[in-house]
Short mmCIF file of N, CA and C in Angstrom, two decimals:
data_model
loop_
_atom_site.label_atom_id
_atom_site.label_comp_id
_atom_site.label_asym_id
_atom_site.label_seq_id
_atom_site.Cartn_x
_atom_site.Cartn_y
_atom_site.Cartn_z
N MET A 1 -18.75 6.78 -3.48
CA MET A 1 -18.75 5.99 -2.27
C MET A 1 -17.51 6.36 -1.45
N GLU A 2 -17.70 6.56 -0.15
CA GLU A 2 -16.62 6.96 0.74
C GLU A 2 -16.56 6.08 1.97
N ARG A 3 -15.35 5.97 2.51
CA ARG A 3 -15.11 5.30 3.79
C ARG A 3 -14.02 6.07 4.51
N TYR A 4 -14.00 5.93 5.84
CA TYR A 4 -12.99 6.62 6.64
C TYR A 4 -12.18 5.61 7.45
N PHE A 5 -10.85 5.79 7.38
CA PHE A 5 -9.91 5.00 8.18
C PHE A 5 -8.87 5.97 8.70
N GLY A 6 -8.61 5.92 10.01
CA GLY A 6 -7.64 6.83 10.60
C GLY A 6 -8.02 8.29 10.37
N ASN A 7 -9.30 8.59 10.36
CA ASN A 7 -9.82 9.93 10.10
C ASN A 7 -9.46 10.46 8.71
N ILE A 8 -9.13 9.58 7.81
CA ILE A 8 -8.80 9.94 6.43
C ILE A 8 -9.91 9.42 5.53
N ARG A 9 -10.35 10.27 4.62
CA ARG A 9 -11.41 9.87 3.68
C ARG A 9 -10.80 9.08 2.53
N PHE A 10 -11.42 7.95 2.21
CA PHE A 10 -11.05 7.13 1.06
C PHE A 10 -12.25 7.07 0.13
N ARG A 11 -11.97 7.17 -1.17
CA ARG A 11 -13.01 7.11 -2.18
C ARG A 11 -12.78 5.92 -3.09
N LYS A 12 -13.86 5.34 -3.53
CA LYS A 12 -13.79 4.22 -4.46
C LYS A 12 -13.66 4.80 -5.87
N VAL A 13 -12.59 4.41 -6.55
CA VAL A 13 -12.33 4.93 -7.89
C VAL A 13 -12.01 3.76 -8.84
N GLN A 14 -12.16 4.02 -10.11
CA GLN A 14 -11.82 2.99 -11.10
C GLN A 14 -10.32 2.72 -11.04
N SER A 15 -9.96 1.47 -11.07
CA SER A 15 -8.56 1.05 -10.99
C SER A 15 -7.74 1.58 -12.16
N GLU A 16 -6.49 1.97 -11.87
CA GLU A 16 -5.56 2.38 -12.92
C GLU A 16 -5.09 1.17 -13.73
N ILE A 17 -5.18 -0.02 -13.14
CA ILE A 17 -4.64 -1.24 -13.75
C ILE A 17 -5.64 -1.90 -14.69
N ASN A 18 -6.90 -1.97 -14.25
CA ASN A 18 -7.93 -2.67 -15.02
C ASN A 18 -9.23 -1.91 -14.86
N GLU A 19 -9.82 -1.47 -15.96
CA GLU A 19 -11.03 -0.64 -15.88
C GLU A 19 -12.24 -1.38 -15.31
N LYS A 20 -12.16 -2.71 -15.20
CA LYS A 20 -13.25 -3.47 -14.60
C LYS A 20 -13.15 -3.51 -13.07
N TRP A 21 -12.00 -3.10 -12.54
CA TRP A 21 -11.77 -3.14 -11.09
C TRP A 21 -11.90 -1.75 -10.49
N CYS A 22 -12.08 -1.73 -9.18
CA CYS A 22 -12.10 -0.47 -8.45
C CYS A 22 -11.03 -0.50 -7.37
N SER A 23 -10.58 0.68 -6.99
CA SER A 23 -9.59 0.82 -5.92
C SER A 23 -10.12 1.82 -4.91
N TRP A 24 -9.59 1.73 -3.70
CA TRP A 24 -9.91 2.68 -2.65
C TRP A 24 -8.69 3.56 -2.44
N LEU A 25 -8.86 4.88 -2.64
CA LEU A 25 -7.76 5.84 -2.53
C LEU A 25 -8.15 6.99 -1.62
N SER A 26 -7.16 7.47 -0.86
CA SER A 26 -7.37 8.68 -0.08
C SER A 26 -7.09 9.88 -0.97
N ASP A 27 -7.43 11.05 -0.48
CA ASP A 27 -6.94 12.26 -1.11
C ASP A 27 -5.44 12.31 -0.85
N ALA A 28 -4.73 13.11 -1.60
CA ALA A 28 -3.29 13.27 -1.34
C ALA A 28 -3.12 13.99 0.00
N ILE A 29 -2.33 13.40 0.88
CA ILE A 29 -2.08 14.00 2.20
C ILE A 29 -0.58 13.98 2.48
N ALA A 30 -0.16 14.89 3.35
CA ALA A 30 1.25 14.95 3.75
C ALA A 30 1.58 13.72 4.60
N ILE A 31 2.65 13.02 4.23
CA ILE A 31 3.06 11.80 4.93
C ILE A 31 4.37 12.10 5.67
N PRO A 32 4.36 12.13 7.00
CA PRO A 32 5.57 12.47 7.75
C PRO A 32 6.78 11.60 7.39
N TYR A 33 6.61 10.31 7.17
CA TYR A 33 7.73 9.44 6.82
C TYR A 33 8.38 9.87 5.51
N LEU A 34 7.61 10.50 4.65
CA LEU A 34 8.11 10.98 3.36
C LEU A 34 8.52 12.45 3.43
N LYS A 35 8.85 12.92 4.63
CA LYS A 35 9.23 14.33 4.82
C LYS A 35 8.09 15.25 4.41
N ASN A 36 6.86 14.82 4.70
CA ASN A 36 5.62 15.55 4.42
C ASN A 36 5.30 15.72 2.94
N LYS A 37 5.91 14.91 2.11
CA LYS A 37 5.52 14.87 0.70
C LYS A 37 4.08 14.35 0.64
N GLU A 38 3.30 14.93 -0.23
CA GLU A 38 1.91 14.50 -0.36
C GLU A 38 1.82 13.23 -1.20
N CYS A 39 0.94 12.36 -0.75
CA CYS A 39 0.80 11.05 -1.39
C CYS A 39 -0.62 10.54 -1.11
N GLN A 40 -1.17 9.81 -2.05
CA GLN A 40 -2.43 9.12 -1.80
C GLN A 40 -2.13 7.79 -1.12
N ILE A 41 -3.06 7.34 -0.30
CA ILE A 41 -2.95 6.02 0.32
C ILE A 41 -3.89 5.07 -0.42
N HIS A 42 -3.35 3.95 -0.85
CA HIS A 42 -4.13 2.92 -1.55
C HIS A 42 -4.50 1.83 -0.54
N LEU A 43 -5.74 1.42 -0.54
CA LEU A 43 -6.18 0.30 0.30
C LEU A 43 -6.27 -0.93 -0.59
N GLU A 44 -5.53 -1.96 -0.25
CA GLU A 44 -5.46 -3.19 -1.05
C GLU A 44 -6.49 -4.21 -0.55
N PHE A 45 -7.75 -3.81 -0.53
CA PHE A 45 -8.83 -4.64 -0.01
C PHE A 45 -10.07 -4.48 -0.88
N ASP A 46 -10.89 -5.52 -0.95
CA ASP A 46 -12.18 -5.37 -1.61
C ASP A 46 -13.18 -4.85 -0.58
N ASP A 47 -14.39 -4.56 -1.01
CA ASP A 47 -15.39 -3.96 -0.14
C ASP A 47 -15.70 -4.82 1.08
N ASP A 48 -15.82 -6.13 0.88
CA ASP A 48 -16.12 -7.02 2.01
C ASP A 48 -14.98 -7.02 3.02
N GLU A 49 -13.74 -7.03 2.53
CA GLU A 49 -12.59 -7.00 3.44
C GLU A 49 -12.51 -5.69 4.21
N LEU A 50 -12.90 -4.59 3.57
CA LEU A 50 -12.91 -3.30 4.27
C LEU A 50 -13.84 -3.35 5.47
N ASP A 51 -14.99 -4.00 5.31
CA ASP A 51 -15.92 -4.16 6.43
C ASP A 51 -15.36 -5.11 7.49
N ARG A 52 -14.87 -6.24 7.04
CA ARG A 52 -14.39 -7.28 7.95
C ARG A 52 -13.15 -6.84 8.74
N PHE A 53 -12.27 -6.07 8.11
CA PHE A 53 -11.00 -5.68 8.74
C PHE A 53 -10.93 -4.19 9.07
N HIS A 54 -12.07 -3.56 9.26
CA HIS A 54 -12.10 -2.12 9.49
C HIS A 54 -11.17 -1.70 10.63
N LYS A 55 -11.25 -2.37 11.75
CA LYS A 55 -10.45 -2.01 12.92
C LYS A 55 -8.95 -2.13 12.62
N GLU A 56 -8.55 -3.22 11.98
CA GLU A 56 -7.13 -3.47 11.68
C GLU A 56 -6.60 -2.44 10.67
N ILE A 57 -7.40 -2.12 9.66
CA ILE A 57 -6.99 -1.12 8.67
C ILE A 57 -6.88 0.25 9.34
N ASP A 58 -7.84 0.57 10.18
CA ASP A 58 -7.84 1.85 10.89
C ASP A 58 -6.57 2.00 11.74
N ILE A 59 -6.22 0.98 12.48
CA ILE A 59 -5.00 1.00 13.31
C ILE A 59 -3.76 1.18 12.44
N THR A 60 -3.69 0.44 11.34
CA THR A 60 -2.52 0.50 10.47
C THR A 60 -2.38 1.88 9.82
N VAL A 61 -3.47 2.47 9.38
CA VAL A 61 -3.42 3.82 8.79
C VAL A 61 -2.96 4.83 9.84
N LYS A 62 -3.56 4.79 11.04
CA LYS A 62 -3.16 5.73 12.10
C LYS A 62 -1.69 5.60 12.45
N ASN A 63 -1.22 4.37 12.60
CA ASN A 63 0.20 4.15 12.93
C ASN A 63 1.11 4.66 11.82
N THR A 64 0.73 4.42 10.58
CA THR A 64 1.54 4.84 9.44
C THR A 64 1.73 6.35 9.42
N LEU A 65 0.69 7.07 9.78
CA LEU A 65 0.76 8.53 9.77
C LEU A 65 1.60 9.07 10.94
N ARG A 66 2.01 8.19 11.85
CA ARG A 66 2.91 8.57 12.95
C ARG A 66 4.38 8.27 12.64
N LEU A 67 4.64 7.55 11.56
CA LEU A 67 6.03 7.27 11.18
C LEU A 67 6.75 8.59 10.92
N ASN A 68 8.02 8.68 11.36
CA ASN A 68 8.72 9.96 11.29
C ASN A 68 10.20 9.76 10.98
N ASP A 69 11.01 10.77 11.26
CA ASP A 69 12.45 10.71 10.99
C ASP A 69 13.13 9.57 11.74
N HIS A 70 12.68 9.26 12.93
CA HIS A 70 13.24 8.13 13.67
C HIS A 70 13.11 6.85 12.83
N HIS A 71 11.96 6.64 12.23
CA HIS A 71 11.72 5.45 11.42
C HIS A 71 12.52 5.49 10.12
N ARG A 72 12.69 6.69 9.54
CA ARG A 72 13.55 6.83 8.35
C ARG A 72 14.98 6.42 8.70
N ASN A 73 15.46 6.91 9.84
CA ASN A 73 16.83 6.56 10.26
C ASN A 73 16.95 5.06 10.53
N GLN A 74 15.91 4.48 11.07
CA GLN A 74 15.91 3.03 11.33
C GLN A 74 15.96 2.24 10.01
N THR A 75 15.42 2.80 8.96
CA THR A 75 15.38 2.15 7.65
C THR A 75 16.72 2.21 6.92
N LYS A 76 17.51 3.25 7.18
CA LYS A 76 18.74 3.50 6.42
C LYS A 76 19.70 2.31 6.34
N PRO A 77 20.03 1.61 7.44
CA PRO A 77 20.98 0.50 7.30
C PRO A 77 20.47 -0.62 6.39
N HIS A 78 19.18 -0.81 6.34
CA HIS A 78 18.60 -1.87 5.52
C HIS A 78 18.57 -1.45 4.04
N LEU A 79 18.29 -0.18 3.78
CA LEU A 79 18.40 0.33 2.41
C LEU A 79 19.85 0.26 1.93
N PHE A 80 20.78 0.61 2.82
CA PHE A 80 22.20 0.56 2.47
C PHE A 80 22.63 -0.88 2.18
N ALA A 81 22.10 -1.83 2.94
CA ALA A 81 22.39 -3.25 2.68
C ALA A 81 21.88 -3.64 1.30
N TYR A 82 20.70 -3.17 0.93
CA TYR A 82 20.14 -3.44 -0.40
C TYR A 82 21.07 -2.86 -1.47
N TYR A 83 21.50 -1.61 -1.27
CA TYR A 83 22.45 -0.98 -2.20
C TYR A 83 23.73 -1.80 -2.31
N LYS A 84 24.33 -2.15 -1.17
CA LYS A 84 25.59 -2.90 -1.17
C LYS A 84 25.43 -4.27 -1.83
N ASP A 85 24.29 -4.90 -1.60
CA ASP A 85 24.03 -6.21 -2.20
C ASP A 85 24.00 -6.10 -3.73
N VAL A 86 23.34 -5.08 -4.24
CA VAL A 86 23.30 -4.87 -5.69
C VAL A 86 24.71 -4.60 -6.22
N VAL A 87 25.48 -3.79 -5.49
CA VAL A 87 26.86 -3.50 -5.90
C VAL A 87 27.67 -4.80 -5.98
N LEU A 88 27.48 -5.68 -5.00
CA LEU A 88 28.20 -6.95 -5.01
C LEU A 88 27.82 -7.82 -6.21
N VAL A 89 26.58 -7.71 -6.65
CA VAL A 89 26.11 -8.52 -7.77
C VAL A 89 26.51 -7.93 -9.12
N VAL A 90 26.30 -6.62 -9.31
CA VAL A 90 26.51 -6.03 -10.64
C VAL A 90 27.74 -5.13 -10.73
N GLY A 91 28.30 -4.70 -9.60
CA GLY A 91 29.44 -3.79 -9.60
C GLY A 91 29.01 -2.35 -9.66
N GLU A 92 29.85 -1.46 -9.19
CA GLU A 92 29.52 -0.03 -9.16
C GLU A 92 29.67 0.65 -10.51
N ASP A 93 30.36 0.03 -11.42
CA ASP A 93 30.60 0.66 -12.71
C ASP A 93 29.32 0.89 -13.51
N VAL A 94 28.26 0.17 -13.19
CA VAL A 94 27.01 0.30 -13.96
C VAL A 94 26.17 1.49 -13.51
N PHE A 95 26.51 2.11 -12.39
CA PHE A 95 25.73 3.24 -11.89
C PHE A 95 26.18 4.52 -12.57
N GLU A 96 25.33 5.06 -13.42
CA GLU A 96 25.66 6.28 -14.14
C GLU A 96 25.26 7.53 -13.38
N GLU A 97 24.13 7.49 -12.71
CA GLU A 97 23.57 8.67 -12.07
C GLU A 97 23.86 8.74 -10.57
N MET A 98 24.62 7.81 -10.06
CA MET A 98 24.75 7.70 -8.62
C MET A 98 26.22 7.56 -8.22
N PRO A 99 26.66 8.37 -7.25
CA PRO A 99 28.04 8.20 -6.77
C PRO A 99 28.16 6.97 -5.87
N ARG A 100 29.37 6.53 -5.66
CA ARG A 100 29.63 5.41 -4.75
C ARG A 100 29.30 5.86 -3.33
N LEU A 101 28.58 5.04 -2.59
CA LEU A 101 28.22 5.36 -1.21
C LEU A 101 29.09 4.57 -0.25
N GLU A 102 29.62 5.25 0.74
CA GLU A 102 30.44 4.60 1.76
C GLU A 102 29.65 4.35 3.05
N THR A 103 28.62 5.17 3.27
CA THR A 103 27.80 5.03 4.49
C THR A 103 26.33 5.15 4.11
N GLU A 104 25.50 4.88 5.08
CA GLU A 104 24.04 4.91 4.88
C GLU A 104 23.44 6.30 4.99
N GLU A 105 24.20 7.29 5.42
CA GLU A 105 23.64 8.60 5.76
C GLU A 105 22.85 9.27 4.64
N THR A 106 23.30 9.17 3.41
CA THR A 106 22.62 9.85 2.30
C THR A 106 21.78 8.91 1.44
N ILE A 107 21.53 7.71 1.91
CA ILE A 107 20.84 6.70 1.10
C ILE A 107 19.47 7.16 0.60
N PHE A 108 18.75 7.93 1.43
CA PHE A 108 17.42 8.39 1.00
C PHE A 108 17.49 9.42 -0.14
N ASP A 109 18.67 10.01 -0.38
CA ASP A 109 18.83 10.92 -1.51
C ASP A 109 18.67 10.19 -2.84
N TYR A 110 18.77 8.87 -2.81
CA TYR A 110 18.72 8.07 -4.03
C TYR A 110 17.46 7.19 -4.07
N VAL A 111 16.49 7.56 -3.25
CA VAL A 111 15.22 6.83 -3.15
C VAL A 111 14.08 7.82 -3.40
N ASP A 112 13.12 7.43 -4.23
CA ASP A 112 11.95 8.24 -4.49
C ASP A 112 10.71 7.37 -4.27
N LEU A 113 10.17 7.43 -3.06
CA LEU A 113 8.98 6.64 -2.73
C LEU A 113 7.75 7.39 -3.25
N LYS A 114 6.94 6.70 -4.04
CA LYS A 114 5.82 7.34 -4.73
C LYS A 114 4.46 6.78 -4.33
N ARG A 115 4.45 5.60 -3.75
CA ARG A 115 3.17 4.94 -3.47
C ARG A 115 3.15 4.45 -2.04
N LEU A 116 2.01 4.61 -1.39
CA LEU A 116 1.77 4.09 -0.05
C LEU A 116 0.50 3.26 -0.10
N SER A 117 0.62 2.00 0.29
CA SER A 117 -0.56 1.14 0.31
C SER A 117 -0.66 0.43 1.65
N ILE A 118 -1.88 0.12 2.01
CA ILE A 118 -2.17 -0.64 3.22
C ILE A 118 -2.73 -1.98 2.75
N GLY A 119 -2.13 -3.06 3.25
CA GLY A 119 -2.57 -4.38 2.81
C GLY A 119 -2.38 -5.42 3.90
N LYS A 120 -2.77 -6.62 3.58
CA LYS A 120 -2.71 -7.75 4.52
C LYS A 120 -1.89 -8.86 3.87
N SER A 121 -0.99 -9.43 4.67
CA SER A 121 -0.20 -10.54 4.12
C SER A 121 -1.11 -11.76 3.94
N SER A 122 -0.83 -12.53 2.92
CA SER A 122 -1.65 -13.71 2.68
C SER A 122 -1.23 -14.88 3.54
N LEU A 123 0.04 -14.93 3.93
CA LEU A 123 0.53 -16.06 4.70
C LEU A 123 0.48 -15.81 6.21
N ALA A 124 0.97 -14.66 6.64
CA ALA A 124 1.06 -14.37 8.08
C ALA A 124 -0.20 -13.72 8.63
N ASN A 125 -1.09 -13.23 7.75
CA ASN A 125 -2.34 -12.58 8.15
C ASN A 125 -2.13 -11.34 9.00
N ASN A 126 -1.01 -10.65 8.80
CA ASN A 126 -0.76 -9.38 9.47
C ASN A 126 -1.06 -8.24 8.51
N PHE A 127 -1.16 -7.04 9.06
CA PHE A 127 -1.46 -5.85 8.26
C PHE A 127 -0.21 -5.00 8.14
N TYR A 128 -0.01 -4.41 6.96
CA TYR A 128 1.21 -3.68 6.67
C TYR A 128 0.92 -2.37 5.95
N ALA A 129 1.80 -1.40 6.19
CA ALA A 129 1.89 -0.21 5.36
C ALA A 129 3.09 -0.44 4.47
N ASN A 130 2.93 -0.22 3.18
CA ASN A 130 4.02 -0.47 2.24
C ASN A 130 4.27 0.77 1.40
N PHE A 131 5.50 1.28 1.49
CA PHE A 131 5.95 2.40 0.66
C PHE A 131 6.73 1.79 -0.51
N SER A 132 6.48 2.25 -1.71
CA SER A 132 7.24 1.73 -2.85
C SER A 132 7.55 2.85 -3.83
N GLY A 133 8.59 2.61 -4.60
CA GLY A 133 8.99 3.61 -5.58
C GLY A 133 10.28 3.22 -6.26
N ASN A 134 11.08 4.22 -6.57
CA ASN A 134 12.31 4.02 -7.32
C ASN A 134 13.53 4.21 -6.43
N CYS A 135 14.61 3.57 -6.85
CA CYS A 135 15.91 3.82 -6.23
C CYS A 135 16.95 3.81 -7.34
N ASP A 136 17.96 4.64 -7.21
CA ASP A 136 18.95 4.81 -8.28
C ASP A 136 19.85 3.60 -8.49
N TRP A 137 19.96 2.73 -7.49
CA TRP A 137 20.86 1.57 -7.65
C TRP A 137 20.14 0.35 -8.23
N GLU A 138 18.83 0.39 -8.32
CA GLU A 138 18.07 -0.75 -8.88
C GLU A 138 16.87 -0.19 -9.61
N MET A 139 17.14 0.42 -10.77
CA MET A 139 16.09 1.12 -11.51
C MET A 139 15.02 0.18 -12.05
N GLU A 140 15.38 -1.03 -12.35
CA GLU A 140 14.41 -1.97 -12.92
C GLU A 140 13.41 -2.46 -11.88
N HIS A 141 13.87 -2.77 -10.67
CA HIS A 141 13.00 -3.37 -9.66
C HIS A 141 12.58 -2.44 -8.54
N GLY A 142 13.19 -1.28 -8.43
CA GLY A 142 12.77 -0.29 -7.45
C GLY A 142 13.00 -0.70 -6.01
N VAL A 143 12.23 -0.08 -5.13
CA VAL A 143 12.37 -0.33 -3.69
C VAL A 143 11.00 -0.38 -3.03
N SER A 144 10.92 -1.21 -2.01
CA SER A 144 9.71 -1.39 -1.23
C SER A 144 10.10 -1.42 0.24
N ILE A 145 9.37 -0.67 1.07
CA ILE A 145 9.62 -0.62 2.51
C ILE A 145 8.30 -0.86 3.22
N SER A 146 8.23 -1.91 4.04
CA SER A 146 6.98 -2.26 4.73
C SER A 146 7.13 -2.12 6.23
N PHE A 147 6.03 -1.71 6.86
CA PHE A 147 5.94 -1.59 8.30
C PHE A 147 4.77 -2.44 8.80
N LEU A 148 5.06 -3.38 9.68
CA LEU A 148 4.05 -4.22 10.30
C LEU A 148 3.13 -3.35 11.15
N TRP A 149 1.84 -3.45 10.90
CA TRP A 149 0.83 -2.64 11.58
C TRP A 149 1.11 -1.14 11.44
N GLY A 150 1.91 -0.78 10.44
CA GLY A 150 2.20 0.63 10.19
C GLY A 150 3.18 1.24 11.16
N ASP A 151 3.81 0.42 12.04
CA ASP A 151 4.72 1.06 13.01
C ASP A 151 6.02 0.32 13.27
N LYS A 152 6.19 -0.91 12.80
CA LYS A 152 7.43 -1.65 13.03
C LYS A 152 8.04 -2.04 11.68
N LEU A 153 9.25 -1.59 11.42
CA LEU A 153 9.92 -1.92 10.17
C LEU A 153 9.91 -3.43 9.98
N ALA A 154 9.43 -3.87 8.82
CA ALA A 154 9.27 -5.31 8.57
C ALA A 154 10.04 -5.79 7.35
N MET A 155 10.21 -4.93 6.32
CA MET A 155 10.85 -5.41 5.10
C MET A 155 11.39 -4.25 4.28
N VAL A 156 12.57 -4.45 3.73
CA VAL A 156 13.13 -3.60 2.69
C VAL A 156 13.51 -4.54 1.56
N SER A 157 13.05 -4.23 0.35
CA SER A 157 13.33 -5.12 -0.78
C SER A 157 13.08 -4.37 -2.08
N SER A 158 13.22 -5.09 -3.17
CA SER A 158 12.75 -4.56 -4.45
C SER A 158 11.22 -4.60 -4.38
N VAL A 159 10.57 -3.93 -5.31
CA VAL A 159 9.11 -3.90 -5.30
C VAL A 159 8.60 -5.30 -5.62
N SER A 160 7.89 -5.89 -4.69
CA SER A 160 7.33 -7.22 -4.91
C SER A 160 6.16 -7.44 -3.97
N HIS A 161 6.39 -8.11 -2.88
CA HIS A 161 5.34 -8.46 -1.93
C HIS A 161 5.31 -7.48 -0.77
N ILE A 162 4.29 -7.62 0.06
CA ILE A 162 4.11 -6.71 1.19
C ILE A 162 4.97 -7.10 2.40
N CYS A 163 5.42 -8.35 2.43
CA CYS A 163 6.27 -8.80 3.54
C CYS A 163 7.10 -9.99 3.06
N ASN A 164 8.14 -10.31 3.81
CA ASN A 164 9.03 -11.40 3.42
C ASN A 164 8.35 -12.76 3.43
N SER A 165 7.43 -13.00 4.37
CA SER A 165 6.77 -14.31 4.39
C SER A 165 5.97 -14.54 3.12
N ASP A 166 5.35 -13.50 2.58
CA ASP A 166 4.64 -13.64 1.31
C ASP A 166 5.62 -13.80 0.15
N ALA A 167 6.74 -13.09 0.19
CA ALA A 167 7.73 -13.16 -0.90
C ALA A 167 8.39 -14.52 -0.99
N TYR A 168 8.65 -15.13 0.17
CA TYR A 168 9.39 -16.39 0.20
C TYR A 168 8.54 -17.59 0.61
N ALA A 169 7.23 -17.38 0.78
CA ALA A 169 6.30 -18.44 1.19
C ALA A 169 6.82 -19.18 2.43
N ASP A 170 7.29 -18.38 3.40
CA ASP A 170 7.89 -18.94 4.61
C ASP A 170 7.76 -17.92 5.73
N LYS A 171 6.95 -18.23 6.73
CA LYS A 171 6.75 -17.30 7.85
C LYS A 171 8.04 -16.96 8.58
N ASP A 172 8.99 -17.89 8.62
CA ASP A 172 10.26 -17.65 9.30
C ASP A 172 11.06 -16.51 8.65
N SER A 173 10.82 -16.23 7.39
CA SER A 173 11.57 -15.17 6.71
C SER A 173 11.20 -13.78 7.24
N ASP A 174 10.10 -13.66 7.99
CA ASP A 174 9.72 -12.36 8.55
C ASP A 174 10.65 -11.91 9.68
N GLN A 175 11.56 -12.77 10.13
CA GLN A 175 12.53 -12.35 11.14
C GLN A 175 13.60 -11.45 10.53
N TYR A 176 13.68 -11.40 9.20
CA TYR A 176 14.66 -10.58 8.50
C TYR A 176 14.00 -9.32 7.94
N ILE A 177 14.77 -8.26 7.82
CA ILE A 177 14.26 -7.04 7.18
C ILE A 177 14.64 -7.06 5.71
N TYR A 178 15.92 -7.26 5.42
CA TYR A 178 16.37 -7.34 4.03
C TYR A 178 16.94 -8.73 3.78
N ILE A 179 16.51 -9.35 2.70
CA ILE A 179 17.05 -10.64 2.29
C ILE A 179 17.56 -10.48 0.86
N GLY A 180 18.87 -10.52 0.71
CA GLY A 180 19.46 -10.34 -0.60
C GLY A 180 20.26 -11.55 -1.04
N SER A 181 20.95 -11.40 -2.14
CA SER A 181 21.79 -12.48 -2.66
C SER A 181 22.99 -12.75 -1.76
N ASN A 182 23.55 -11.68 -1.18
CA ASN A 182 24.77 -11.79 -0.38
C ASN A 182 24.64 -11.26 1.04
N ILE A 183 23.60 -10.47 1.29
CA ILE A 183 23.44 -9.78 2.57
C ILE A 183 22.03 -10.00 3.10
N THR A 184 21.94 -10.21 4.41
CA THR A 184 20.65 -10.31 5.10
C THR A 184 20.73 -9.43 6.34
N THR A 185 19.64 -8.71 6.65
CA THR A 185 19.64 -7.88 7.85
C THR A 185 18.44 -8.22 8.72
N THR A 186 18.58 -7.90 9.99
CA THR A 186 17.48 -8.01 10.96
C THR A 186 17.31 -6.67 11.64
N LEU A 187 16.25 -6.52 12.38
CA LEU A 187 15.98 -5.26 13.07
C LEU A 187 16.95 -5.00 14.21
N GLU A 188 17.39 -6.04 14.89
CA GLU A 188 18.28 -5.85 16.04
C GLU A 188 19.69 -5.65 15.61
#
């Protein structure tokens, strides 16, 4: 079974998580935001939702494929805030594989985004592109970067929810990009 969103073919495959479930995956394609690293896109919707939200998913996929170096640069201060927040909580002495960072410029050198999914928030009812993977400063919880409608930076956090309103059960939390123990950032 196949479907197309943003001119990308998605196939229904057995879920990696539960053999009774199915997932919708694209073929591996070059993702500009990931410096053209190839990645599959996961659709976090059931069959009925794919029909009902076809237009919204299509827009989000197309926008996501337009994310570029400008958006990576826009993400850096929020990733750096996440790094600094972890340092404030646990200290730099626990980092074995990572040097101390003074600026945000090389922050992506310590991030390995492996998954791209398109989903819908349960609270705000918006659509998001979510990149997730590993980061050297928080190996247990990793990193998650979401873009509202695939084009506006919406959240940087550990791997958890697709947006802050879902993570904190509060729509007002979507005004922030990063919400940490000691540091909070906004887009402006």
